[in-house]
PDB file of C-alpha atoms in Angstrom:
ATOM      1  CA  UNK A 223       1.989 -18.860   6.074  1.00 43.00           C
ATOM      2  CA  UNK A 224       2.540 -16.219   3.305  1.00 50.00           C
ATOM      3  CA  UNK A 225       0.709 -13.019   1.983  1.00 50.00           C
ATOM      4  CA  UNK A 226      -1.057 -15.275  -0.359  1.00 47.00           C
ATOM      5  CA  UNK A 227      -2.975 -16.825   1.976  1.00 47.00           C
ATOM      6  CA  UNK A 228      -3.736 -12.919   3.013  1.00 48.00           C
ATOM      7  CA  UNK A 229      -4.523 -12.249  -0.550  1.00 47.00           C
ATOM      8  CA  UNK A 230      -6.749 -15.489  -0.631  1.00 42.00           C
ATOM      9  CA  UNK A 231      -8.239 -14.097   2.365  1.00 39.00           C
ATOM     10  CA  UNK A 232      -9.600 -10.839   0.176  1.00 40.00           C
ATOM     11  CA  UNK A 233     -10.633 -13.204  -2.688  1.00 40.00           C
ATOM     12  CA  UNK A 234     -13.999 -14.009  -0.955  1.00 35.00           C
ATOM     13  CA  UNK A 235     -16.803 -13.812  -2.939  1.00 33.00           C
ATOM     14  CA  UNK A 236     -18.836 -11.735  -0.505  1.00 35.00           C
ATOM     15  CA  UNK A 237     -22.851 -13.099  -1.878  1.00 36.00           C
ATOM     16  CA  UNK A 238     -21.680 -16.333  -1.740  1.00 35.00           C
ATOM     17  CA  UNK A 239     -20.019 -15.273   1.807  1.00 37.00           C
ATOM     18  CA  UNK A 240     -23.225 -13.637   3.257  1.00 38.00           C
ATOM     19  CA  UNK A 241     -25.457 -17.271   1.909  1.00 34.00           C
ATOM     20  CA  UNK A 242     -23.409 -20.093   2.988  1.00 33.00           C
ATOM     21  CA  UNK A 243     -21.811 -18.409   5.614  1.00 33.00           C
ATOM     22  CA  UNK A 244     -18.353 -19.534   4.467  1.00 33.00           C
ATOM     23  CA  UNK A 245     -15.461 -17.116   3.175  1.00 32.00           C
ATOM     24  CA  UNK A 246     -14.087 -18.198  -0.331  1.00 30.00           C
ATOM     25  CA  UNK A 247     -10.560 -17.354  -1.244  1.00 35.00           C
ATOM     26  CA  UNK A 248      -9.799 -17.997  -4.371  1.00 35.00           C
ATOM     27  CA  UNK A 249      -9.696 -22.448  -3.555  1.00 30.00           C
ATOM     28  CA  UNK A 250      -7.245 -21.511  -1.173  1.00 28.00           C
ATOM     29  CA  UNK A 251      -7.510 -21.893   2.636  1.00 28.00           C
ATOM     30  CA  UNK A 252      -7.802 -17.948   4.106  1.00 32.00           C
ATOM     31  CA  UNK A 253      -5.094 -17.620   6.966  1.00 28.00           C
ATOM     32  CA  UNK A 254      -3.716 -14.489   8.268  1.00 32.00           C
ATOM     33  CA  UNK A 255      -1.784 -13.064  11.451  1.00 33.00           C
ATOM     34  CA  UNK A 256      -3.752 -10.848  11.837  1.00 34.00           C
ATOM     35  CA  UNK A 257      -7.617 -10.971  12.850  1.00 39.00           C
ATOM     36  CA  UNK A 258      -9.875 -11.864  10.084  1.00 43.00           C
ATOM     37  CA  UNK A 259     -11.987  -8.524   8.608  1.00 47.00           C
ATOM     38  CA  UNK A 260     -15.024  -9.005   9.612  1.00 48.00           C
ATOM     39  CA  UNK A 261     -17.065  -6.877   6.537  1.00 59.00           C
ATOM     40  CA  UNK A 262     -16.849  -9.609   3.773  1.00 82.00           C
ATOM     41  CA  UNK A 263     -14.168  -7.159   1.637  1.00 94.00           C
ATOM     42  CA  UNK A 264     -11.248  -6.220   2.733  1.00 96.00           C
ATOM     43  CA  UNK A 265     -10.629  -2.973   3.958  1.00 97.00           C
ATOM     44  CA  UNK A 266      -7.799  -0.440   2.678  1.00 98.00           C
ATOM     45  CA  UNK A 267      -7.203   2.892   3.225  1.00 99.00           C
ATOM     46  CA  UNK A 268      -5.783   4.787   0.839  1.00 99.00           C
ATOM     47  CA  UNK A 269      -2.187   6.723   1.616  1.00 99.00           C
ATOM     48  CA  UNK A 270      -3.521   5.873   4.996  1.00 99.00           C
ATOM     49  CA  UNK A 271      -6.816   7.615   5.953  1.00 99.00           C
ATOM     50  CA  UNK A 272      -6.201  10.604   3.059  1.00 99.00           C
ATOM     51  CA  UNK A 273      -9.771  12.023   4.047  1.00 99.00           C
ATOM     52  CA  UNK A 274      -9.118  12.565   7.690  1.00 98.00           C
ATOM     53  CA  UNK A 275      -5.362  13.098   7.875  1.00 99.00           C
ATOM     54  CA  UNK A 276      -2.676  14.641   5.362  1.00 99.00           C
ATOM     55  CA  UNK A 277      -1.918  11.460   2.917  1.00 99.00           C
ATOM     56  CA  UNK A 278       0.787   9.036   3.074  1.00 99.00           C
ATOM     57  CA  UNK A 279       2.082  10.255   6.970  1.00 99.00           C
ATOM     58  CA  UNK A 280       2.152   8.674   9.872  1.00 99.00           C
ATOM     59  CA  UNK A 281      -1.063  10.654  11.253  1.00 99.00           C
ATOM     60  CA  UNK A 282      -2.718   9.182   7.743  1.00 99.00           C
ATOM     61  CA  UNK A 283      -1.689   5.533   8.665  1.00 99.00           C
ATOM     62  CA  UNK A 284      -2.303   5.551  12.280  1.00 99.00           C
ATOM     63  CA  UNK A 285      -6.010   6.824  11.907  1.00 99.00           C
ATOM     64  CA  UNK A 286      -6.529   4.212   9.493  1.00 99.00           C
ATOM     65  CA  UNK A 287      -5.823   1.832  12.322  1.00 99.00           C
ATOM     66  CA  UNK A 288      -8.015   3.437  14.254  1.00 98.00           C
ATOM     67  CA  UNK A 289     -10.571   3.884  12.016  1.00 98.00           C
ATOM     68  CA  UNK A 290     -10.131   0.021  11.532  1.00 97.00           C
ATOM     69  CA  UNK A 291      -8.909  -0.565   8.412  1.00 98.00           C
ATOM     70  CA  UNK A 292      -7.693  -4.113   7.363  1.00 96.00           C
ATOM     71  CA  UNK A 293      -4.512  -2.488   5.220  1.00 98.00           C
ATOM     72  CA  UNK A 294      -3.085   0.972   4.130  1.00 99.00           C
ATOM     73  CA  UNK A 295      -1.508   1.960   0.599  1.00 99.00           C
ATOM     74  CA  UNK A 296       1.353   4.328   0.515  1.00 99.00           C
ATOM     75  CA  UNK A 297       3.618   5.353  -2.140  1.00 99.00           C
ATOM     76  CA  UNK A 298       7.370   5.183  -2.474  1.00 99.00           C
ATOM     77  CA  UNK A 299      10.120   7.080  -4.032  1.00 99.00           C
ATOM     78  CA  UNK A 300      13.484   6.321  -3.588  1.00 99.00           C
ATOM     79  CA  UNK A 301      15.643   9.654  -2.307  1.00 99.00           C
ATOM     80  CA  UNK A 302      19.168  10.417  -3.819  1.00 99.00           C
ATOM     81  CA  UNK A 303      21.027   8.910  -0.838  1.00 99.00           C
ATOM     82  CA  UNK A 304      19.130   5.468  -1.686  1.00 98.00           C
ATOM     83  CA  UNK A 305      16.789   5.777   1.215  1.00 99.00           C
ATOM     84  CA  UNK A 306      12.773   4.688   0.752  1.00 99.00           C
ATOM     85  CA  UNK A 307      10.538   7.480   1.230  1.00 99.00           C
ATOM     86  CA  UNK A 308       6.825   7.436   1.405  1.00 99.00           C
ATOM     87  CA  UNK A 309       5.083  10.108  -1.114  1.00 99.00           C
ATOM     88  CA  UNK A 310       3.059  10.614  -3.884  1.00 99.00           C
ATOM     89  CA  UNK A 311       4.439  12.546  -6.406  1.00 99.00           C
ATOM     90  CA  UNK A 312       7.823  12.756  -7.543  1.00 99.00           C
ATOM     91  CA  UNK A 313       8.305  16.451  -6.460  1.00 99.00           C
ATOM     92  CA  UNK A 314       7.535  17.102  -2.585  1.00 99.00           C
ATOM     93  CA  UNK A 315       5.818  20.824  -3.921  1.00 99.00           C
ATOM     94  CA  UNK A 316       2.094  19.392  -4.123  1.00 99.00           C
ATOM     95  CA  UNK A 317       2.090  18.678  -0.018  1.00 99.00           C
ATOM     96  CA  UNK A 318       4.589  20.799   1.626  1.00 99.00           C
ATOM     97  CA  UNK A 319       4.961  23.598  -0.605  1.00 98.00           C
ATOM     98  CA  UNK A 320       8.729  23.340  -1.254  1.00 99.00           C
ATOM     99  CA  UNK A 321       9.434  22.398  -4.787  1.00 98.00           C
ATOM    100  CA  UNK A 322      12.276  19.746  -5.271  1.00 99.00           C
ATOM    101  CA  UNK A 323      12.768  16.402  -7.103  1.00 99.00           C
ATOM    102  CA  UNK A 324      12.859  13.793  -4.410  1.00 99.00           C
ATOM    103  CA  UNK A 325      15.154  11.669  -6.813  1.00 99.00           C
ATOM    104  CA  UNK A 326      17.728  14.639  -6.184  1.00 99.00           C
ATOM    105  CA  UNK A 327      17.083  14.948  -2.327  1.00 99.00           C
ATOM    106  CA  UNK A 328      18.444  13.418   0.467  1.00 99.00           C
ATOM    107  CA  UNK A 329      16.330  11.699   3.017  1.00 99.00           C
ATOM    108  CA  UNK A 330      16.988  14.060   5.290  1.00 99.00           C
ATOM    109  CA  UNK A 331      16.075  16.876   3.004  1.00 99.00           C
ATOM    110  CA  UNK A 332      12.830  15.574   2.623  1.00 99.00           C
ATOM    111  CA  UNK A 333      12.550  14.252   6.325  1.00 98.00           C
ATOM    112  CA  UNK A 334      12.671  18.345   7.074  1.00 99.00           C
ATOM    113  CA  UNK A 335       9.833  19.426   5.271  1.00 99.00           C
ATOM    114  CA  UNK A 336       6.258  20.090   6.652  1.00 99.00           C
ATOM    115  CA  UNK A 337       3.719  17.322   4.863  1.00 99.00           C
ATOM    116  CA  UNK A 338       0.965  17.956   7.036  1.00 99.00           C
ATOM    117  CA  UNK A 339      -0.094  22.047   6.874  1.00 99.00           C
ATOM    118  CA  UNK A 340      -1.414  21.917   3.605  1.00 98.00           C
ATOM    119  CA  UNK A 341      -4.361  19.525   4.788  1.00 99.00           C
ATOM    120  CA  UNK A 342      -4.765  21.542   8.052  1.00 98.00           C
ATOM    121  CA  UNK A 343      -2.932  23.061  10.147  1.00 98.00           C
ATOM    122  CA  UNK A 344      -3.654  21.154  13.165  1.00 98.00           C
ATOM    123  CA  UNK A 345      -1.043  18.647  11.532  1.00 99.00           C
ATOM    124  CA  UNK A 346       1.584  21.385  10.748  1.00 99.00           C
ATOM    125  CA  UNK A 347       5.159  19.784  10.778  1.00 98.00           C
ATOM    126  CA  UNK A 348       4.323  16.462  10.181  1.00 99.00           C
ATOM    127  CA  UNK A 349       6.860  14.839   8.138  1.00 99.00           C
ATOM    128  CA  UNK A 350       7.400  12.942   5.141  1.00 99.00           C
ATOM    129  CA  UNK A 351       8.228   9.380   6.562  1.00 99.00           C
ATOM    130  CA  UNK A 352      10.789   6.485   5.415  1.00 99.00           C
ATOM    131  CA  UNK A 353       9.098   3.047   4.483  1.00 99.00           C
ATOM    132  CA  UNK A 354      11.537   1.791   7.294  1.00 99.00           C
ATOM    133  CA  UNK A 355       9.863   3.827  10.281  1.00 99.00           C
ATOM    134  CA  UNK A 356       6.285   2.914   8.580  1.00 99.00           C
ATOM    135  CA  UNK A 357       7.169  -1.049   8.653  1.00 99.00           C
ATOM    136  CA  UNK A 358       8.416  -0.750  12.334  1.00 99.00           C
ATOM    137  CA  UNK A 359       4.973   0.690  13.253  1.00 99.00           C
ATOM    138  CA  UNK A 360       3.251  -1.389  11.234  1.00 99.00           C
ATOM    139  CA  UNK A 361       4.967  -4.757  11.524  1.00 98.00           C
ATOM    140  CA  UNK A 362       2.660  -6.149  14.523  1.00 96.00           C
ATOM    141  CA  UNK A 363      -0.513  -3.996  13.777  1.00 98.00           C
ATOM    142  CA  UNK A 364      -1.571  -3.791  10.281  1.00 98.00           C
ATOM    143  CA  UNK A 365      -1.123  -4.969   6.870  1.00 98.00           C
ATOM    144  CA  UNK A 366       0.067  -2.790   4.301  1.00 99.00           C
ATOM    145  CA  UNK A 367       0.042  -2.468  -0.086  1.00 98.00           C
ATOM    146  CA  UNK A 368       3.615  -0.726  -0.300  1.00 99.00           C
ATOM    147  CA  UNK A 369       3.066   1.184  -4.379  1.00 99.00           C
ATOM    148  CA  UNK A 370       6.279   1.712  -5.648  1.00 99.00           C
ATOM    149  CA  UNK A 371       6.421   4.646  -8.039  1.00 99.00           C
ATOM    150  CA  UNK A 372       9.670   4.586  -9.688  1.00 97.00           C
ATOM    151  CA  UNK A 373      12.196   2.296 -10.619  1.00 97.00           C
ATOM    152  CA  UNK A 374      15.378   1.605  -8.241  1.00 97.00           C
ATOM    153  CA  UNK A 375      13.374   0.850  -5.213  1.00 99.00           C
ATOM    154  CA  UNK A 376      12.834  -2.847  -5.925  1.00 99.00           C
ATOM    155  CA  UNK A 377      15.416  -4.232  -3.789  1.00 98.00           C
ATOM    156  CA  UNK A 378      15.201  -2.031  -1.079  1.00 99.00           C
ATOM    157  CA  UNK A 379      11.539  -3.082  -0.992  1.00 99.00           C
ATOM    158  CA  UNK A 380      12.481  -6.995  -0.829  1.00 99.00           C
ATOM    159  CA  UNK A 381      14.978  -6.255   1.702  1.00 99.00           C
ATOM    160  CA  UNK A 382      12.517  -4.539   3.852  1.00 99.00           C
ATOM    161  CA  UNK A 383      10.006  -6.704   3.777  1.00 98.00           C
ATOM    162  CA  UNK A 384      12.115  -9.593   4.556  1.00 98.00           C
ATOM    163  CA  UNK A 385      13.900  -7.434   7.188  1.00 99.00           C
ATOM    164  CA  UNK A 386      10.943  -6.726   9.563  1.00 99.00           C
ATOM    165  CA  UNK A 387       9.220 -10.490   8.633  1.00 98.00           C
ATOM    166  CA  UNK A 388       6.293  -9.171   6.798  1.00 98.00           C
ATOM    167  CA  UNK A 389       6.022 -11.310   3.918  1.00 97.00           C
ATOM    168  CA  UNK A 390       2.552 -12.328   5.125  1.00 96.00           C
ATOM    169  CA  UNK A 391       1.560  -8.406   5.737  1.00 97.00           C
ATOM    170  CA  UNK A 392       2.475  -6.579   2.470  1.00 98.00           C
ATOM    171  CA  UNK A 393       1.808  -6.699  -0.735  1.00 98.00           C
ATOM    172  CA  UNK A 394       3.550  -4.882  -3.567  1.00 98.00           C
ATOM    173  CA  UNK A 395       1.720  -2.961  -6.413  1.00 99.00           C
ATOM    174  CA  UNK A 396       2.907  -0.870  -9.036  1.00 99.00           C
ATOM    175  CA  UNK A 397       1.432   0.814 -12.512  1.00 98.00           C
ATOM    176  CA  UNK A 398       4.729  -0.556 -13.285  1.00 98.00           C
ATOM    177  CA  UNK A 399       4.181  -4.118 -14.157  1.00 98.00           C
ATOM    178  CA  UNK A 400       8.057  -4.832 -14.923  1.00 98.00           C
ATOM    179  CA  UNK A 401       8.426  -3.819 -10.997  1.00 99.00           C
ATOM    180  CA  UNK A 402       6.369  -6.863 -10.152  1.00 99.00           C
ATOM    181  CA  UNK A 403       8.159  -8.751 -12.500  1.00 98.00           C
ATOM    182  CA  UNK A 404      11.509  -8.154 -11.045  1.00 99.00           C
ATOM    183  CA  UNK A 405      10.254  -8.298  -7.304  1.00 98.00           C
ATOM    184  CA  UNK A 406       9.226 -11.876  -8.041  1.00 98.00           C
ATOM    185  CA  UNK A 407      12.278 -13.004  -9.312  1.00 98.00           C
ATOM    186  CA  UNK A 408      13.696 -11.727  -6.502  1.00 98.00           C
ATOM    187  CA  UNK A 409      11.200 -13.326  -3.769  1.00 98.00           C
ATOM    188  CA  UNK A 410       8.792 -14.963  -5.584  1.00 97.00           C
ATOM    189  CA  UNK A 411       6.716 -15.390  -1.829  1.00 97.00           C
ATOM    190  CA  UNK A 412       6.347 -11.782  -1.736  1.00 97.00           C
ATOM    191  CA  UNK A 413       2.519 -11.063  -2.762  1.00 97.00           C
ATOM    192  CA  UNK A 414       2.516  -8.848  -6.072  1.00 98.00           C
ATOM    193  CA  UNK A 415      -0.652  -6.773  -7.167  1.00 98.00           C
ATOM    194  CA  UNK A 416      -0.964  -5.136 -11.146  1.00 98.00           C
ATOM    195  CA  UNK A 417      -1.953  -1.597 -10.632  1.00 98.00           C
ATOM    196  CA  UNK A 418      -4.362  -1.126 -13.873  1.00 97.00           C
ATOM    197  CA  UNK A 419      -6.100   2.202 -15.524  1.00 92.00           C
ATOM    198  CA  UNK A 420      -7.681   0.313 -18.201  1.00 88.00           C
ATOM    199  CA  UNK A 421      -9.312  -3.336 -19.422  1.00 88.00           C
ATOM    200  CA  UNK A 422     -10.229  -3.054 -22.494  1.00 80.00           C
ATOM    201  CA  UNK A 423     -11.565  -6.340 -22.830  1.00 89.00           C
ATOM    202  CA  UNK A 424     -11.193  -9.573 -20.605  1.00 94.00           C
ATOM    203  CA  UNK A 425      -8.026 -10.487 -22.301  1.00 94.00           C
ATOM    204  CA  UNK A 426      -6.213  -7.763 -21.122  1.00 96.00           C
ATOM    205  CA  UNK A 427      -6.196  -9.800 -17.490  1.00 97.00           C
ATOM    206  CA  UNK A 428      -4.546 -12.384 -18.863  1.00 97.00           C
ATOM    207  CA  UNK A 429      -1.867 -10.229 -20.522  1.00 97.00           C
ATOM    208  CA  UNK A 430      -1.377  -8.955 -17.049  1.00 97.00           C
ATOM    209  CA  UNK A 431      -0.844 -12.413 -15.785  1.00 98.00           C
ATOM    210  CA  UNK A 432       1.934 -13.430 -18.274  1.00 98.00           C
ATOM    211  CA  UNK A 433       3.947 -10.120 -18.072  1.00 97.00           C
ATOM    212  CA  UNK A 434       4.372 -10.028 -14.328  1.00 98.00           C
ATOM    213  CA  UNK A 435       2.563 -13.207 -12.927  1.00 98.00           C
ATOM    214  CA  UNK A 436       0.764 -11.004  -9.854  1.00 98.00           C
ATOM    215  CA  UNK A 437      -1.273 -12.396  -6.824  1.00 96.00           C
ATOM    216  CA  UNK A 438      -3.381  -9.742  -7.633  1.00 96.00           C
ATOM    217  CA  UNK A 439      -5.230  -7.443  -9.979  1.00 97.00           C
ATOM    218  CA  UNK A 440      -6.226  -4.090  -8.456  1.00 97.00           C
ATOM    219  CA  UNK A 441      -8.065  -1.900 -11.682  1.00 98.00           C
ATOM    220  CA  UNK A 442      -9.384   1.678 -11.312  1.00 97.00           C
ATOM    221  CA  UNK A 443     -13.144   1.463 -10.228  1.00 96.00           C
ATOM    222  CA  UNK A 444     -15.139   2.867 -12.844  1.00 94.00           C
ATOM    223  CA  UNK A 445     -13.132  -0.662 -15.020  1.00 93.00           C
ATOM    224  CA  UNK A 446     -14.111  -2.882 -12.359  1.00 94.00           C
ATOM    225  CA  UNK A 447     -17.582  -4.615 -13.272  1.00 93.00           C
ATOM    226  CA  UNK A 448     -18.806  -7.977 -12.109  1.00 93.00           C
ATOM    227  CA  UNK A 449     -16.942  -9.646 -15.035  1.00 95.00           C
ATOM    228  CA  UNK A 450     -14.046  -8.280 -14.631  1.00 95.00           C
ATOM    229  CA  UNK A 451     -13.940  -9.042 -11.007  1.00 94.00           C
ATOM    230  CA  UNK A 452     -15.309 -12.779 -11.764  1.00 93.00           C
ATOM    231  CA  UNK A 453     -12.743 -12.846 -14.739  1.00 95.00           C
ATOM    232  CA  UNK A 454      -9.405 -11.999 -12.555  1.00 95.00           C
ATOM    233  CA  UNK A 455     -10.569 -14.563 -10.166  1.00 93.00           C
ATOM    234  CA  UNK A 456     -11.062 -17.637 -11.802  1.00 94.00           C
ATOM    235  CA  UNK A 457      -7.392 -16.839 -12.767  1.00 96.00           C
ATOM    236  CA  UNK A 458      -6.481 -17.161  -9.073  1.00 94.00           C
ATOM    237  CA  UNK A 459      -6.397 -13.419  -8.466  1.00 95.00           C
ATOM    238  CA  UNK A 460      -7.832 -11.382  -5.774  1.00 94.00           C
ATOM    239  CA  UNK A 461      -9.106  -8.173  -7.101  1.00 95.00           C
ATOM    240  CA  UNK A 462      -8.534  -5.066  -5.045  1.00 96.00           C
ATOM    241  CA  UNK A 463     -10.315  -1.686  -6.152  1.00 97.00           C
ATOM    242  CA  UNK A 464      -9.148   1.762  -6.085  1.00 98.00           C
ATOM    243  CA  UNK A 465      -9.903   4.717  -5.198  1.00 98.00           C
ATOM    244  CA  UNK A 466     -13.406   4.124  -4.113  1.00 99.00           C
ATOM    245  CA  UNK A 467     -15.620   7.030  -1.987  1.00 99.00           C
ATOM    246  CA  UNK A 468     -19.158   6.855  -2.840  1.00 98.00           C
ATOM    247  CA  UNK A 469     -21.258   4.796  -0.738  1.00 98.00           C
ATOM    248  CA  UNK A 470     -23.383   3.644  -3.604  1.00 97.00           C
ATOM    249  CA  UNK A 471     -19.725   2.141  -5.318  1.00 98.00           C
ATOM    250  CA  UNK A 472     -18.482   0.642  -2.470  1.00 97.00           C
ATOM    251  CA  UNK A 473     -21.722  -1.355  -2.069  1.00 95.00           C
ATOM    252  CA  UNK A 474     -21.722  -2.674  -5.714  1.00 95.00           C
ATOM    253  CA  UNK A 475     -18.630  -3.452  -5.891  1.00 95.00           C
ATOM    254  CA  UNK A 476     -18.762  -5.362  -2.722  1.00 94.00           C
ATOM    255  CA  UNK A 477     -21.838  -7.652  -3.710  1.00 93.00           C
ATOM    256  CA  UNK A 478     -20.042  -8.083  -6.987  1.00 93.00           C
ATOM    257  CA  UNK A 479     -17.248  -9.916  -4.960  1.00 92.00           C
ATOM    258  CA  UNK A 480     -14.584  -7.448  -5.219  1.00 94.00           C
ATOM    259  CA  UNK A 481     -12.015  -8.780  -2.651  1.00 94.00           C
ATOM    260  CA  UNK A 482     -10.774  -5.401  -1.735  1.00 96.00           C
ATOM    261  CA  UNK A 483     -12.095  -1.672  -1.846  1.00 97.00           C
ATOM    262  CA  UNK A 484      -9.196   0.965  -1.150  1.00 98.00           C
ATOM    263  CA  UNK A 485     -10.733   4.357  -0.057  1.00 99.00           C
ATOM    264  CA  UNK A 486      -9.796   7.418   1.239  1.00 99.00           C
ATOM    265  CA  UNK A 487     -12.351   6.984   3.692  1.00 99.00           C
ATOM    266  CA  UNK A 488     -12.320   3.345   5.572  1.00 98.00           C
ATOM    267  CA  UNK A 489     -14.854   4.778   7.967  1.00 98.00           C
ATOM    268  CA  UNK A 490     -17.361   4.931   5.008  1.00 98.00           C
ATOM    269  CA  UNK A 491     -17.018   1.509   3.759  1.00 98.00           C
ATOM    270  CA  UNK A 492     -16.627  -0.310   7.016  1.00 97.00           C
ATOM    271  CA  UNK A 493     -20.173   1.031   7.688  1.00 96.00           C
ATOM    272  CA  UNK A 494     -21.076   0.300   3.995  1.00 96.00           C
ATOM    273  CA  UNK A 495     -19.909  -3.307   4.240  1.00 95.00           C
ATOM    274  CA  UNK A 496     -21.167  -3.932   7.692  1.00 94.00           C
ATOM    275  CA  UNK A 497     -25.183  -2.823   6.658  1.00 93.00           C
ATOM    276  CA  UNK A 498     -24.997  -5.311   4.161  1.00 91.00           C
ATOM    277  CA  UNK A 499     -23.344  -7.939   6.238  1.00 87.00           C
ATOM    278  CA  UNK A 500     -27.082  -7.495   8.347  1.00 86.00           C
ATOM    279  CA  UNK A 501     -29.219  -7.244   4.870  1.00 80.00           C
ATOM    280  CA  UNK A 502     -27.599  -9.158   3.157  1.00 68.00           C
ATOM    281  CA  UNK A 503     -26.362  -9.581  -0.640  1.00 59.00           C
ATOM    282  CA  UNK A 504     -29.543  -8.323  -1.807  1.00 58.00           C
ATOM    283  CA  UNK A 505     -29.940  -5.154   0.012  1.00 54.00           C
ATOM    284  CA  UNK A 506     -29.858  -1.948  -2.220  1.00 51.00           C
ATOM    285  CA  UNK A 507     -27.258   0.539  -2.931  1.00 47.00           C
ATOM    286  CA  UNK A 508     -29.378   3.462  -1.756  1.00 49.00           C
ATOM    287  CA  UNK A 509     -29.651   2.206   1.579  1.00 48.00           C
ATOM    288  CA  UNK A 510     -26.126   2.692   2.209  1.00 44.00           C
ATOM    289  CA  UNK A 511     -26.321   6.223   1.388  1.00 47.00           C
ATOM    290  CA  UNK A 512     -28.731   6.909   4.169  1.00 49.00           C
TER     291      UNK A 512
END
């Protein structure tokens, strides 16, 4: 079993799901470690739970757990002494209010800083964390879409990932397509997904496809329309969403057969997804506003 199977898994096509009762994944078989998500798309908090707990931490991640989230994203930089940290940016100012270039810091450096008091300041000193403590937690609980932000991480990543045995719990995205590229020539069983801003036209997917061969396509939400979606799966991709918070979205996109929605808020669309699991397909948007 491999993270395909997991990506397969999210390429339901969630009417189709909700009439015959089966779950599609893209012709492939859906198989997974983990317990099968039960809302038709697959659920995936973004940086963790960003809307309930300072983003990319451990406090974000663990309350998207609880919350019950399918998967977390978190972002990766790689520190001066080679180390994988998890943030954003590529300056640690924006969420501990310390300006420095994590590129020149040391992991330890950036393990000191406070990450949590600029969201509140009941999560004052909570650190910035290494991808290695995150994969230890997460190994035996949760899936996880590990972004990787700049170049030099690549290897580490693979290493990691093969490391803890989580080949069919991660998947790797990047804005970065040659990334991808590299971490399947590397490991070409670790589960790749094209981070995208823009699809200009339906041929842009299959660009994607031939410059980094992903499992899947993930495209900004306000690109992501039923052909799109329909498009990137007949080319054996599962198509994840980002950064989805509006009720109304989350419910389109779901009976448009997205495979995946990431949100800030998992909370949201676990309740979106599960009212139309009980209407069904044909339910409308407004309802899940309510």
């Amino acid at each position: 079993m491999n993270m395909k199977n997991i990506s397969a898994k999210a390429g339901r096509v969630f009417a189709a799901a909700m009439i015959a009762g089966t779950i599609l994944a893209c012709g492939a078989a859906e198989a997974s470690s983990l317990p099968p998500t039960l809302y038709g798309a697959r659920v995936i908090g973004h940086r963790g739970a960003s809307g309930s707990a300072p983003e990319n931490t451990m406090a974000s991640f663990k309350r998207a757990y609880e919350l019950g989230a399918d998967m977390f994203e978190l972002d990766i930089h790689r520190a001066a002494d080679g180390v994988l940290v998890i943030i954003h940016d590529d300056d640690t100012e924006r969420t501990t209010g310390v300006p420095g270039k994590v590129a020149e810091m040391t992991s330890a450096q950036i393990a000191a800083l406070d990450a949590g008091s600029w969201f509140s300041k009941d999560f004052a000193g909570e650190p910035i964390p290494t991808l290695r403590q995150v994969l230890d937690w997460a190994k035996d609980k949760i899936q996880v879409n590990i972004e990787i932000k700049s170049a030099g991480c690549e290897e580490g990543v693979v290493a990691m990932i093969n490391e803890f045995g989580m080949k069919d719990k991660v998947i790797v995205t990047s804005f970065e397509h040659s990334f991808l590229k590299k971490i399947k020539e590397m490991d070409p069983e670790i589960t790749t997904g094209a981070l995208t801003r823009d699809i200009i036209d339906l041929g842009d997917i299959d660009k994607i496809i031939e410059a980094c061969a992903p499992d899947a396509l993930n495209p900004r939400y306000i690109m992501a329309n039923k052909k799109v979606i329909r498009r990137a799966q007949e080319r054996g991709l599962s198509v994840n969403i980002y950064t989805v918070n509006d009720p109304i979205t989350m419910n389109r996109l779901a009976r448009d057969g997205a495979n995946g929605i990431i949100t800030d808020h998992p909370d949201v669309l676990i309740e979106v997804l599960k009212k139309l699991k009980t209407k069904g397909p044909d339910s409308e948007a407004e309802e899940t506003a309510k």
